[in-house]
Amino acid sequence: MTVASRLFEFDHSYARAVPSLSVPWTAAPAPAPELLVLNEDLAAELGVDAAALRTPAGVSLLVGHGLPDGVQPVAQAYAGHQFGMYVPRLGDGRALLLGEVVDTAGRRRDVHLKGSGRTPFARGGDGKAAVGPMLREYLMGEAMHGLGIPTTRGLAVVATGEPVQRETVLPGAVLCRVAASHLRVGTFQHAAATGDRDVLRALADHAIARHHPEAADAANPYLELYRRVVAVQAELVARWMLVGFVHGVMNTDNTTISGETIDYGPCAFLDAFDPATVFSSIDERGRYAYGNQPAIAQWNLARLGETLLPLIDENLDAAVEAATETVNGFAAVFSGHWERGMAAKLGLAAPDRELVADLLELMRAQRVDLTLFFRALAAGTARSLFIEPEPFDAWAARREALLVGHRDAVATAMDRVNPVHIPRNHRVEEALTAATAGDMAPFRRLVEAVSRPFDERPELADLAGPPPAGCAPHVTYCGT
């Protein structure tokens, strides 16, 4: 028995269910694969022997080679709205789905490669990836997982031993990513665009079985599928907002059916609070600014609703009415999660919209660090973060009047939901720069910090602070 067959028992239910939405393909060669980082906790979830993954045969599998007999990777097809413009053919241009595995909890999960070479969907790209962006995705996935936010996660990053040409020559790498699935709004857009209702129905049935099985028993399963996707996306974006996460590229092909965060290209976390914050170098008009994320998510979900109309009702007017009512429900679901989340962050027994709105405007006006504020509020030191503290004093008195219970218990509860550590943008860049040059120590230390974000650890205190005063605004890039 080979190492590969001992490691994974791959299935291919997606390729069987909708064969027209993927293309069998093979990963490009990796001349000298070297394991840079392995997620042993995730390997354990998958029921995989981490020691075997570290062997040459295991590392080879992590870049798509030495696969068990009968395993055929596929590149998945999808379309998408990118910055509001519809692109009918996107797909896995530099990625492959190796297959699906059932983890130790009985959950079906995709094992997927990114940076594994050109596919028929490559659109002129070289299909490769560099060490820095692949480590960024690994790091961000672990940070989001630590924060309790649904996310894809990196199982490993492997340097390929092959240079890739970007603005400069960089070391190449492949990310092995694990996801509940890679079904996206863009997958449904592509299926709908074929005009083949049977393909669309097969995709929707697969999505129901995989992610929202309760919908199968509903009077209208496809409308119920839509309602559930709207609900999980509303909760996901609320969770992003509560920790100051800015996705940066909320295209419909990056909006999952499962409700997981996917694609950590130009993402970043807020330092000073400002709803207009944009980090991505390509988001020139601020479409995907922090404060726009809920509205963009709802817009993306409206595009999903359009694809499902033929399945929701034979009568187009009735289908449109039902889908519109469903997507209009996004705001209430989002607001519920946001308001309850903010109440918990503030130590309140119940939401208070006006108190939250006034606080956020105060923080925006005085450029107060979002993450530092909530930990300092629990500790009783938040006043020091304000250049002009008197308005904060007035706000704090209003909050104090709403607190219920012993103050120590309130502070302890707040510390369970307000992180000490986020992937601070300047620390991320430092770690990735060092890793690209061959020094993985700063990266490993940062992963350690963000993987347990609510724990105060003196030895990692230097990773918790904002960038030094006077730093240039942080800019992120898509990493392609």
Tab-separated table of C-alpha atoms in Angstrom:
chain	number	residue	atom	x	y	z
A	1	MET	CA	0.000	0.000	0.000
A	2	THR	CA	1.363	3.419	-0.970
A	3	VAL	CA	1.698	6.359	1.395
A	4	ALA	CA	-0.911	8.229	-0.642
A	5	SER	CA	-3.505	5.494	-0.305
A	6	ARG	CA	-2.865	5.310	3.448
A	7	LEU	CA	-3.275	9.063	3.831
A	8	PHE	CA	-6.489	9.851	1.999
A	9	GLU	CA	-9.527	7.945	0.809
A	10	PHE	CA	-10.617	10.352	-1.888
A	11	ASP	CA	-14.152	10.504	-3.253
A	12	HIS	CA	-15.415	12.570	-6.182
A	13	SER	CA	-19.109	13.168	-5.519
A	14	TYR	CA	-19.068	16.651	-7.084
A	15	ALA	CA	-17.512	15.454	-10.337
A	16	ARG	CA	-20.055	12.628	-10.487
A	17	ALA	CA	-23.038	14.875	-9.721
A	18	VAL	CA	-22.264	17.590	-12.279
A	19	PRO	CA	-19.574	16.276	-14.634
A	20	SER	CA	-20.013	19.178	-17.044
A	21	LEU	CA	-18.857	21.679	-14.390
A	22	SER	CA	-15.294	20.433	-14.085
A	23	VAL	CA	-12.428	19.276	-16.275
A	24	PRO	CA	-10.072	16.392	-15.409
A	25	TRP	CA	-6.566	17.798	-15.066
A	26	THR	CA	-3.134	17.097	-13.626
A	27	ALA	CA	-0.886	19.243	-11.476
A	28	ALA	CA	2.250	20.723	-13.035
A	29	PRO	CA	5.601	19.275	-11.955
A	30	ALA	CA	7.233	20.607	-8.793
A	31	PRO	CA	10.988	20.169	-9.329
A	32	ALA	CA	12.083	20.184	-5.672
A	33	PRO	CA	9.117	20.198	-3.283
A	34	GLU	CA	9.897	21.283	0.271
A	35	LEU	CA	7.337	21.371	3.057
A	36	LEU	CA	7.240	24.854	4.598
A	37	VAL	CA	4.353	24.441	7.020
A	38	LEU	CA	1.998	21.603	7.928
A	39	ASN	CA	-1.222	22.041	9.885
A	40	GLU	CA	-1.076	19.095	12.250
A	41	ASP	CA	-4.345	20.005	13.985
A	42	LEU	CA	-6.175	20.026	10.662
A	43	ALA	CA	-4.473	16.795	9.628
A	44	ALA	CA	-5.820	15.202	12.816
A	45	GLU	CA	-9.337	16.439	11.962
A	46	LEU	CA	-9.012	14.762	8.587
A	47	GLY	CA	-7.793	11.547	10.175
A	48	VAL	CA	-4.469	11.887	8.381
A	49	ASP	CA	-1.065	10.801	9.715
A	50	ALA	CA	0.940	14.032	9.893
A	51	ALA	CA	4.220	12.110	10.042
A	52	ALA	CA	3.382	10.404	6.754
A	53	LEU	CA	2.601	13.771	5.178
A	54	ARG	CA	6.109	14.891	6.065
A	55	THR	CA	7.705	12.037	4.102
A	56	PRO	CA	8.801	12.627	0.497
A	57	ALA	CA	5.758	10.708	-0.747
A	58	GLY	CA	3.464	12.764	1.478
A	59	VAL	CA	4.972	16.055	0.335
A	60	SER	CA	4.626	14.913	-3.273
A	61	LEU	CA	0.933	14.270	-2.710
A	62	LEU	CA	0.536	17.787	-1.284
A	63	VAL	CA	1.543	19.213	-4.676
A	64	GLY	CA	-0.689	16.804	-6.592
A	65	HIS	CA	1.638	13.937	-7.451
A	66	GLY	CA	1.842	10.273	-6.452
A	67	LEU	CA	-1.922	10.137	-6.027
A	68	PRO	CA	-3.672	6.819	-5.325
A	69	ASP	CA	-4.875	4.811	-8.302
A	70	GLY	CA	-8.216	6.003	-9.581
A	71	VAL	CA	-7.885	9.531	-8.203
A	72	GLN	CA	-8.434	12.131	-10.908
A	73	PRO	CA	-8.089	15.794	-9.911
A	74	VAL	CA	-10.395	18.269	-11.615
A	75	ALA	CA	-10.389	21.987	-12.333
A	76	GLN	CA	-13.793	23.416	-11.479
A	77	ALA	CA	-15.742	25.730	-13.755
A	78	TYR	CA	-17.493	28.846	-12.506
A	79	ALA	CA	-18.410	32.342	-13.623
A	80	GLY	CA	-18.654	35.481	-11.527
A	81	HIS	CA	-19.140	39.180	-11.100
A	82	GLN	CA	-15.728	40.720	-10.494
A	83	PHE	CA	-16.023	44.269	-9.142
A	84	GLY	CA	-19.581	44.280	-10.465
A	85	MET	CA	-18.695	43.154	-14.003
A	86	TYR	CA	-19.926	39.747	-15.146
A	87	VAL	CA	-17.279	37.361	-16.465
A	88	PRO	CA	-18.855	34.233	-17.961
A	89	ARG	CA	-15.807	31.987	-17.717
A	90	LEU	CA	-13.517	32.044	-14.689
A	91	GLY	CA	-12.885	28.679	-13.067
A	92	ASP	CA	-9.859	27.151	-11.386
A	93	GLY	CA	-7.160	28.791	-13.448
A	94	ARG	CA	-4.351	27.651	-11.147
A	95	ALA	CA	-6.095	25.220	-8.838
A	96	LEU	CA	-7.223	21.614	-8.686
A	97	LEU	CA	-9.670	19.690	-6.563
A	98	LEU	CA	-7.799	16.522	-5.594
A	99	GLY	CA	-10.947	15.015	-4.159
A	100	GLU	CA	-13.175	14.881	-1.125
A	101	VAL	CA	-12.538	13.147	2.189
A	102	VAL	CA	-14.796	12.383	5.131
A	103	ASP	CA	-13.184	13.703	8.296
A	104	THR	CA	-13.232	12.224	11.786
A	105	ALA	CA	-16.492	14.059	12.565
A	106	GLY	CA	-18.186	12.614	9.483
A	107	ARG	CA	-18.041	15.849	7.466
A	108	ARG	CA	-17.273	15.749	3.755
A	109	ARG	CA	-14.461	18.169	2.913
A	110	ASP	CA	-12.590	19.163	-0.236
A	111	VAL	CA	-8.823	18.778	-0.503
A	112	HIS	CA	-7.742	21.345	-3.041
A	113	LEU	CA	-4.523	22.749	-4.465
A	114	LYS	CA	-3.750	26.359	-5.303
A	115	GLY	CA	-0.748	27.264	-7.449
A	116	SER	CA	-0.587	23.824	-9.074
A	117	GLY	CA	-0.169	25.044	-12.656
A	118	ARG	CA	-2.175	26.184	-15.644
A	119	THR	CA	-5.567	24.677	-16.397
A	120	PRO	CA	-7.996	25.310	-19.279
A	121	PHE	CA	-9.380	28.190	-17.174
A	122	ALA	CA	-6.024	29.951	-16.734
A	123	ARG	CA	-6.919	32.989	-18.905
A	124	GLY	CA	-3.296	33.727	-19.788
A	125	GLY	CA	-1.791	33.276	-16.324
A	126	ASP	CA	1.077	30.930	-15.553
A	127	GLY	CA	-0.970	28.928	-13.055
A	128	LYS	CA	1.707	29.197	-10.381
A	129	ALA	CA	1.799	30.905	-6.994
A	130	ALA	CA	4.517	32.448	-4.846
A	131	VAL	CA	5.492	31.548	-1.296
A	132	GLY	CA	4.276	34.815	0.253
A	133	PRO	CA	0.641	34.786	-0.934
A	134	MET	CA	0.226	31.085	-0.136
A	135	LEU	CA	1.554	31.583	3.382
A	136	ARG	CA	-0.759	34.590	3.740
A	137	GLU	CA	-3.759	32.410	2.948
A	138	TYR	CA	-2.593	29.772	5.428
A	139	LEU	CA	-2.080	32.397	8.134
A	140	MET	CA	-5.407	34.125	7.574
A	141	GLY	CA	-7.298	30.847	7.571
A	142	GLU	CA	-5.798	29.919	10.933
A	143	ALA	CA	-6.560	33.377	12.330
A	144	MET	CA	-10.191	33.189	11.255
A	145	HIS	CA	-10.506	29.646	12.597
A	146	GLY	CA	-9.092	30.812	15.914
A	147	LEU	CA	-11.667	33.618	15.991
A	148	GLY	CA	-14.463	31.107	15.440
A	149	ILE	CA	-15.318	32.394	11.965
A	150	PRO	CA	-16.205	29.780	9.312
A	151	THR	CA	-13.279	29.495	6.916
A	152	THR	CA	-11.332	27.404	4.505
A	153	ARG	CA	-8.005	26.349	6.022
A	154	GLY	CA	-4.563	25.477	4.760
A	155	LEU	CA	-3.367	21.936	5.363
A	156	ALA	CA	0.108	22.718	4.056
A	157	VAL	CA	2.242	25.068	2.031
A	158	VAL	CA	4.940	23.438	-0.083
A	159	ALA	CA	7.699	25.328	-1.871
A	160	THR	CA	8.013	23.920	-5.387
A	161	GLY	CA	11.682	24.670	-5.986
A	162	GLU	CA	10.657	26.620	-9.078
A	163	PRO	CA	10.825	30.423	-9.403
A	164	VAL	CA	7.790	32.393	-10.529
A	165	GLN	CA	7.998	35.697	-12.332
A	166	ARG	CA	5.963	38.557	-10.910
A	167	GLU	CA	7.306	42.095	-10.547
A	168	THR	CA	10.409	40.259	-9.383
A	169	VAL	CA	11.385	36.597	-9.394
A	170	LEU	CA	9.905	34.866	-6.339
A	171	PRO	CA	10.057	31.325	-4.956
A	172	GLY	CA	7.071	29.254	-6.053
A	173	ALA	CA	4.693	27.390	-3.755
A	174	VAL	CA	1.502	25.340	-3.651
A	175	LEU	CA	-1.162	25.673	-0.961
A	176	CYS	CA	-3.142	22.578	-0.048
A	177	ARG	CA	-6.498	23.952	1.099
A	178	VAL	CA	-9.362	22.226	2.897
A	179	ALA	CA	-12.924	23.484	2.514
A	180	ALA	CA	-16.462	22.343	3.221
A	181	SER	CA	-16.690	22.618	-0.556
A	182	HIS	CA	-15.746	25.023	-3.308
A	183	LEU	CA	-19.326	25.660	-4.430
A	184	ARG	CA	-19.780	29.379	-5.024
A	185	VAL	CA	-22.415	31.783	-6.257
A	186	GLY	CA	-20.261	31.831	-9.391
A	187	THR	CA	-20.714	28.055	-9.785
A	188	PHE	CA	-24.467	28.581	-9.994
A	189	GLN	CA	-23.991	31.482	-12.380
A	190	HIS	CA	-21.989	29.253	-14.700
A	191	ALA	CA	-24.555	26.443	-14.496
A	192	ALA	CA	-27.439	28.826	-15.173
A	193	ALA	CA	-25.610	30.307	-18.148
A	194	THR	CA	-25.471	26.897	-19.843
A	195	GLY	CA	-29.250	27.072	-20.238
A	196	ASP	CA	-29.466	23.424	-19.218
A	197	ARG	CA	-31.966	23.203	-16.384
A	198	ASP	CA	-30.925	19.625	-15.635
A	199	VAL	CA	-27.358	20.784	-14.892
A	200	LEU	CA	-28.642	23.583	-12.684
A	201	ARG	CA	-30.951	21.203	-10.833
A	202	ALA	CA	-28.184	18.643	-10.334
A	203	LEU	CA	-25.923	21.358	-8.895
A	204	ALA	CA	-28.645	22.602	-6.555
A	205	ASP	CA	-29.430	19.055	-5.424
A	206	HIS	CA	-25.744	18.469	-4.722
A	207	ALA	CA	-25.527	21.717	-2.737
A	208	ILE	CA	-28.570	20.750	-0.679
A	209	ALA	CA	-27.220	17.284	0.089
A	210	ARG	CA	-23.769	18.606	0.928
A	211	HIS	CA	-24.508	21.756	2.913
A	212	HIS	CA	-28.178	22.250	3.681
A	213	PRO	CA	-29.805	18.785	3.823
A	214	GLU	CA	-32.805	20.058	5.810
A	215	ALA	CA	-33.880	21.964	2.702
A	216	ALA	CA	-34.653	18.673	0.953
A	217	ASP	CA	-37.746	18.220	3.136
A	218	ALA	CA	-39.114	21.711	2.556
A	219	ALA	CA	-42.184	22.374	0.432
A	220	ASN	CA	-39.910	24.228	-2.009
A	221	PRO	CA	-36.393	22.801	-1.561
A	222	TYR	CA	-34.684	25.271	-3.901
A	223	LEU	CA	-36.228	28.315	-2.260
A	224	GLU	CA	-35.238	26.863	1.117
A	225	LEU	CA	-31.691	26.316	-0.155
A	226	TYR	CA	-31.592	29.972	-1.131
A	227	ARG	CA	-32.936	31.074	2.247
A	228	ARG	CA	-30.281	29.047	4.056
A	229	VAL	CA	-27.436	30.380	1.935
A	230	VAL	CA	-28.646	33.928	2.586
A	231	ALA	CA	-28.710	33.157	6.312
A	232	VAL	CA	-25.215	31.664	6.538
A	233	GLN	CA	-23.711	34.474	4.484
A	234	ALA	CA	-25.436	37.112	6.620
A	235	GLU	CA	-23.987	35.535	9.759
A	236	LEU	CA	-20.547	35.199	8.167
A	237	VAL	CA	-20.300	38.847	7.148
A	238	ALA	CA	-21.538	39.972	10.574
A	239	ARG	CA	-18.709	37.983	12.124
A	240	TRP	CA	-16.221	39.637	9.767
A	241	MET	CA	-17.483	43.052	10.751
A	242	LEU	CA	-17.249	42.336	14.478
A	243	VAL	CA	-13.491	41.726	14.266
A	244	GLY	CA	-12.687	44.351	11.613
A	245	PHE	CA	-11.963	41.928	8.781
A	246	VAL	CA	-11.884	43.357	5.251
A	247	HIS	CA	-12.105	40.637	2.612
A	248	GLY	CA	-11.008	42.875	-0.211
A	249	VAL	CA	-12.349	40.912	-3.176
A	250	MET	CA	-15.995	40.031	-2.529
A	251	ASN	CA	-16.731	38.883	-6.050
A	252	THR	CA	-19.550	36.385	-6.571
A	253	ASP	CA	-16.983	33.668	-7.260
A	254	ASN	CA	-15.674	34.248	-3.714
A	255	THR	CA	-19.099	33.902	-2.080
A	256	THR	CA	-19.537	30.337	-0.879
A	257	ILE	CA	-22.703	28.265	-0.613
A	258	SER	CA	-21.409	26.730	2.620
A	259	GLY	CA	-20.950	30.050	4.421
A	260	GLU	CA	-17.175	29.691	4.747
A	261	THR	CA	-14.729	32.509	4.091
A	262	ILE	CA	-12.677	31.775	0.977
A	263	ASP	CA	-9.814	33.452	-0.892
A	264	TYR	CA	-7.476	35.499	1.278
A	265	GLY	CA	-5.832	37.549	-1.437
A	266	PRO	CA	-5.999	41.307	-0.676
A	267	CYS	CA	-7.612	40.876	2.754
A	268	ALA	CA	-6.543	42.648	5.950
A	269	PHE	CA	-7.821	43.679	9.389
A	270	LEU	CA	-8.649	47.185	10.539
A	271	ASP	CA	-6.279	48.986	12.847
A	272	ALA	CA	-7.941	52.376	13.418
A	273	PHE	CA	-11.691	52.107	12.956
A	274	ASP	CA	-12.998	53.648	9.746
A	275	PRO	CA	-15.873	52.175	7.681
A	276	ALA	CA	-14.323	53.596	4.484
A	277	THR	CA	-11.143	51.544	4.892
A	278	VAL	CA	-9.898	49.847	1.727
A	279	PHE	CA	-6.661	47.877	1.618
A	280	SER	CA	-6.743	46.323	-1.856
A	281	SER	CA	-4.590	48.006	-4.491
A	282	ILE	CA	-7.144	47.195	-7.197
A	283	ASP	CA	-10.245	48.457	-5.357
A	284	GLU	CA	-9.857	52.015	-6.595
A	285	ARG	CA	-13.478	53.031	-5.981
A	286	GLY	CA	-13.866	51.379	-2.580
A	287	ARG	CA	-16.501	48.892	-3.701
A	288	TYR	CA	-15.311	46.380	-1.119
A	289	ALA	CA	-14.546	48.808	1.717
A	290	TYR	CA	-15.098	47.516	5.236
A	291	GLY	CA	-18.417	49.321	5.662
A	292	ASN	CA	-19.751	48.180	2.286
A	293	GLN	CA	-19.390	44.465	2.947
A	294	PRO	CA	-22.950	43.723	4.125
A	295	ALA	CA	-24.519	45.452	1.110
A	296	ILE	CA	-22.117	43.718	-1.278
A	297	ALA	CA	-22.896	40.321	0.237
A	298	GLN	CA	-26.607	40.967	-0.276
A	299	TRP	CA	-25.935	42.055	-3.869
A	300	ASN	CA	-23.993	38.858	-4.505
A	301	LEU	CA	-26.809	36.792	-3.028
A	302	ALA	CA	-29.284	38.528	-5.324
A	303	ARG	CA	-27.219	37.180	-8.210
A	304	LEU	CA	-27.563	33.680	-6.713
A	305	GLY	CA	-31.313	34.166	-6.540
A	306	GLU	CA	-31.416	35.008	-10.226
A	307	THR	CA	-29.810	31.690	-11.099
A	308	LEU	CA	-32.323	29.717	-9.010
A	309	LEU	CA	-35.467	31.287	-10.474
A	310	PRO	CA	-36.185	28.408	-12.919
A	311	LEU	CA	-36.071	25.949	-10.003
A	312	ILE	CA	-38.030	28.034	-7.495
A	313	ASP	CA	-41.208	28.297	-9.586
A	314	GLU	CA	-42.302	27.615	-13.148
A	315	ASN	CA	-44.078	30.976	-13.050
A	316	LEU	CA	-41.347	33.589	-13.419
A	317	ASP	CA	-43.253	36.329	-11.617
A	318	ALA	CA	-43.905	34.058	-8.652
A	319	ALA	CA	-40.245	32.967	-8.604
A	320	VAL	CA	-39.030	36.570	-8.654
A	321	GLU	CA	-41.380	37.521	-5.836
A	322	ALA	CA	-40.267	34.613	-3.652
A	323	ALA	CA	-36.568	35.165	-4.330
A	324	THR	CA	-36.844	38.913	-3.717
A	325	GLU	CA	-38.563	38.377	-0.386
A	326	THR	CA	-35.822	35.913	0.593
A	327	VAL	CA	-32.858	38.123	-0.273
A	328	ASN	CA	-34.540	41.122	1.342
A	329	GLY	CA	-34.424	39.117	4.555
A	330	PHE	CA	-30.624	39.383	4.569
A	331	ALA	CA	-30.629	42.709	6.398
A	332	ALA	CA	-32.622	41.446	9.381
A	333	VAL	CA	-30.482	38.315	9.769
A	334	PHE	CA	-27.274	40.314	9.469
A	335	SER	CA	-28.471	42.953	11.918
A	336	GLY	CA	-29.456	40.342	14.462
A	337	HIS	CA	-25.999	38.751	14.439
A	338	TRP	CA	-24.257	42.142	14.412
A	339	GLU	CA	-26.282	43.586	17.265
A	340	ARG	CA	-25.960	40.516	19.474
A	341	GLY	CA	-22.254	40.337	18.690
A	342	MET	CA	-21.675	43.979	19.566
A	343	ALA	CA	-23.633	43.576	22.785
A	344	ALA	CA	-21.328	40.711	23.763
A	345	LYS	CA	-18.231	42.729	22.846
A	346	LEU	CA	-19.454	45.588	25.047
A	347	GLY	CA	-20.494	43.362	27.947
A	348	LEU	CA	-24.170	44.247	27.593
A	349	ALA	CA	-27.056	41.941	28.401
A	350	ALA	CA	-29.049	43.207	25.392
A	351	PRO	CA	-28.288	45.100	22.176
A	352	ASP	CA	-28.385	48.889	22.122
A	353	ARG	CA	-28.211	50.268	18.588
A	354	GLU	CA	-27.784	53.899	19.545
A	355	LEU	CA	-25.002	53.187	22.007
A	356	VAL	CA	-23.111	51.180	19.379
A	357	ALA	CA	-23.616	53.769	16.631
A	358	ASP	CA	-22.376	56.565	18.879
A	359	LEU	CA	-19.329	54.544	19.922
A	360	LEU	CA	-18.337	53.716	16.352
A	361	GLU	CA	-18.627	57.322	15.265
A	362	LEU	CA	-16.513	58.368	18.230
A	363	MET	CA	-13.889	55.761	17.334
A	364	ARG	CA	-13.923	56.833	13.693
A	365	ALA	CA	-13.537	60.505	14.532
A	366	GLN	CA	-10.584	59.886	16.857
A	367	ARG	CA	-9.083	56.971	14.868
A	368	VAL	CA	-9.185	54.531	17.760
A	369	ASP	CA	-7.821	51.029	17.191
A	370	LEU	CA	-10.746	48.592	16.966
A	371	THR	CA	-9.071	45.547	18.514
A	372	LEU	CA	-7.254	47.410	21.275
A	373	PHE	CA	-10.405	49.268	22.288
A	374	PHE	CA	-12.528	46.305	23.304
A	375	ARG	CA	-9.808	44.626	25.378
A	376	ALA	CA	-9.050	47.978	27.002
A	377	LEU	CA	-12.746	48.533	27.705
A	378	ALA	CA	-12.868	45.263	29.642
A	379	ALA	CA	-9.693	46.223	31.511
A	380	GLY	CA	-10.947	49.724	32.334
A	381	THR	CA	-8.215	51.489	30.370
A	382	ALA	CA	-10.047	52.477	27.175
A	383	ARG	CA	-10.049	56.187	28.021
A	384	SER	CA	-6.321	56.398	27.275
A	385	LEU	CA	-6.956	55.496	23.604
A	386	PHE	CA	-8.843	58.745	22.935
A	387	ILE	CA	-7.020	61.969	22.096
A	388	GLU	CA	-10.034	63.879	23.417
A	389	PRO	CA	-11.395	61.655	26.202
A	390	GLU	CA	-14.373	63.739	27.343
A	391	PRO	CA	-16.799	62.425	24.675
A	392	PHE	CA	-15.730	58.904	25.592
A	393	ASP	CA	-16.396	59.629	29.268
A	394	ALA	CA	-19.972	60.587	28.437
A	395	TRP	CA	-20.434	57.458	26.335
A	396	ALA	CA	-18.869	55.238	29.024
A	397	ALA	CA	-21.304	56.567	31.626
A	398	ARG	CA	-24.227	55.548	29.402
A	399	ARG	CA	-22.745	52.064	28.994
A	400	GLU	CA	-22.085	51.740	32.713
A	401	ALA	CA	-25.750	52.311	33.420
A	402	LEU	CA	-26.646	49.331	31.208
A	403	LEU	CA	-24.242	46.795	32.719
A	404	VAL	CA	-25.716	43.875	34.622
A	405	GLY	CA	-23.770	41.708	37.069
A	406	HIS	CA	-20.394	41.875	38.731
A	407	ARG	CA	-17.900	43.909	36.729
A	408	ASP	CA	-15.221	41.215	36.902
A	409	ALA	CA	-17.625	38.681	35.392
A	410	VAL	CA	-18.574	41.166	32.670
A	411	ALA	CA	-14.908	41.745	31.822
A	412	THR	CA	-14.198	38.009	31.713
A	413	ALA	CA	-17.093	37.445	29.326
A	414	MET	CA	-15.899	40.302	27.126
A	415	ASP	CA	-12.409	38.828	26.922
A	416	ARG	CA	-13.875	35.601	25.559
A	417	VAL	CA	-15.171	37.401	22.449
A	418	ASN	CA	-12.663	40.244	21.995
A	419	PRO	CA	-9.302	39.073	20.651
A	420	VAL	CA	-5.884	40.177	21.821
A	421	HIS	CA	-4.332	39.030	18.564
A	422	ILE	CA	-5.392	39.599	14.985
A	423	PRO	CA	-3.023	39.310	12.010
A	424	ARG	CA	-1.704	42.852	12.338
A	425	ASN	CA	-0.949	44.043	8.841
A	426	HIS	CA	2.600	45.204	9.501
A	427	ARG	CA	3.424	41.959	11.292
A	428	VAL	CA	1.997	39.904	8.447
A	429	GLU	CA	4.187	41.700	5.941
A	430	GLU	CA	7.265	41.293	8.122
A	431	ALA	CA	6.628	37.566	8.492
A	432	LEU	CA	5.972	36.998	4.784
A	433	THR	CA	9.040	38.981	3.760
A	434	ALA	CA	11.190	36.889	6.093
A	435	ALA	CA	9.622	33.638	4.866
A	436	THR	CA	10.189	34.550	1.228
A	437	ALA	CA	13.856	35.058	2.122
A	438	GLY	CA	13.953	31.634	3.786
A	439	ASP	CA	13.355	32.467	7.462
A	440	MET	CA	10.105	30.827	8.625
A	441	ALA	CA	10.516	31.657	12.345
A	442	PRO	CA	8.547	34.972	12.337
A	443	PHE	CA	5.742	33.326	10.375
A	444	ARG	CA	5.478	30.392	12.776
A	445	ARG	CA	5.445	32.761	15.739
A	446	LEU	CA	2.657	34.832	14.180
A	447	VAL	CA	0.606	31.714	13.442
A	448	GLU	CA	1.016	30.704	17.080
A	449	ALA	CA	-0.335	34.083	18.213
A	450	VAL	CA	-3.370	34.268	15.938
A	451	SER	CA	-4.320	30.617	16.412
A	452	ARG	CA	-5.185	31.385	20.060
A	453	PRO	CA	-6.345	34.967	19.642
A	454	PHE	CA	-8.100	35.447	22.992
A	455	ASP	CA	-5.118	34.421	25.135
A	456	GLU	CA	-2.852	37.080	26.600
A	457	ARG	CA	0.701	35.753	26.401
A	458	PRO	CA	3.474	38.127	27.485
A	459	GLU	CA	6.005	36.465	25.198
A	460	LEU	CA	3.854	37.418	22.187
A	461	ALA	CA	2.817	40.886	23.369
A	462	ASP	CA	4.838	42.607	20.642
A	463	LEU	CA	2.527	41.060	18.029
A	464	ALA	CA	-0.620	42.575	19.547
A	465	GLY	CA	-0.002	46.275	18.978
A	466	PRO	CA	-0.900	48.502	16.019
A	467	PRO	CA	1.687	49.764	13.542
A	468	PRO	CA	4.026	52.540	14.674
A	469	ALA	CA	2.764	56.094	14.275
A	470	GLY	CA	3.546	57.568	10.896
A	471	CYS	CA	3.467	54.287	8.963
A	472	ALA	CA	2.224	54.549	5.409
A	473	PRO	CA	-1.309	53.203	4.801
A	474	HIS	CA	-1.325	49.450	4.396
A	475	VAL	CA	-1.863	48.196	0.828
A	476	THR	CA	-2.587	44.594	-0.156
A	477	TYR	CA	-2.348	42.866	-3.515
A	478	CYS	CA	-4.288	39.998	-5.036
A	479	GLY	CA	-1.291	37.664	-4.938
A	480	THR	CA	-1.710	36.258	-8.424
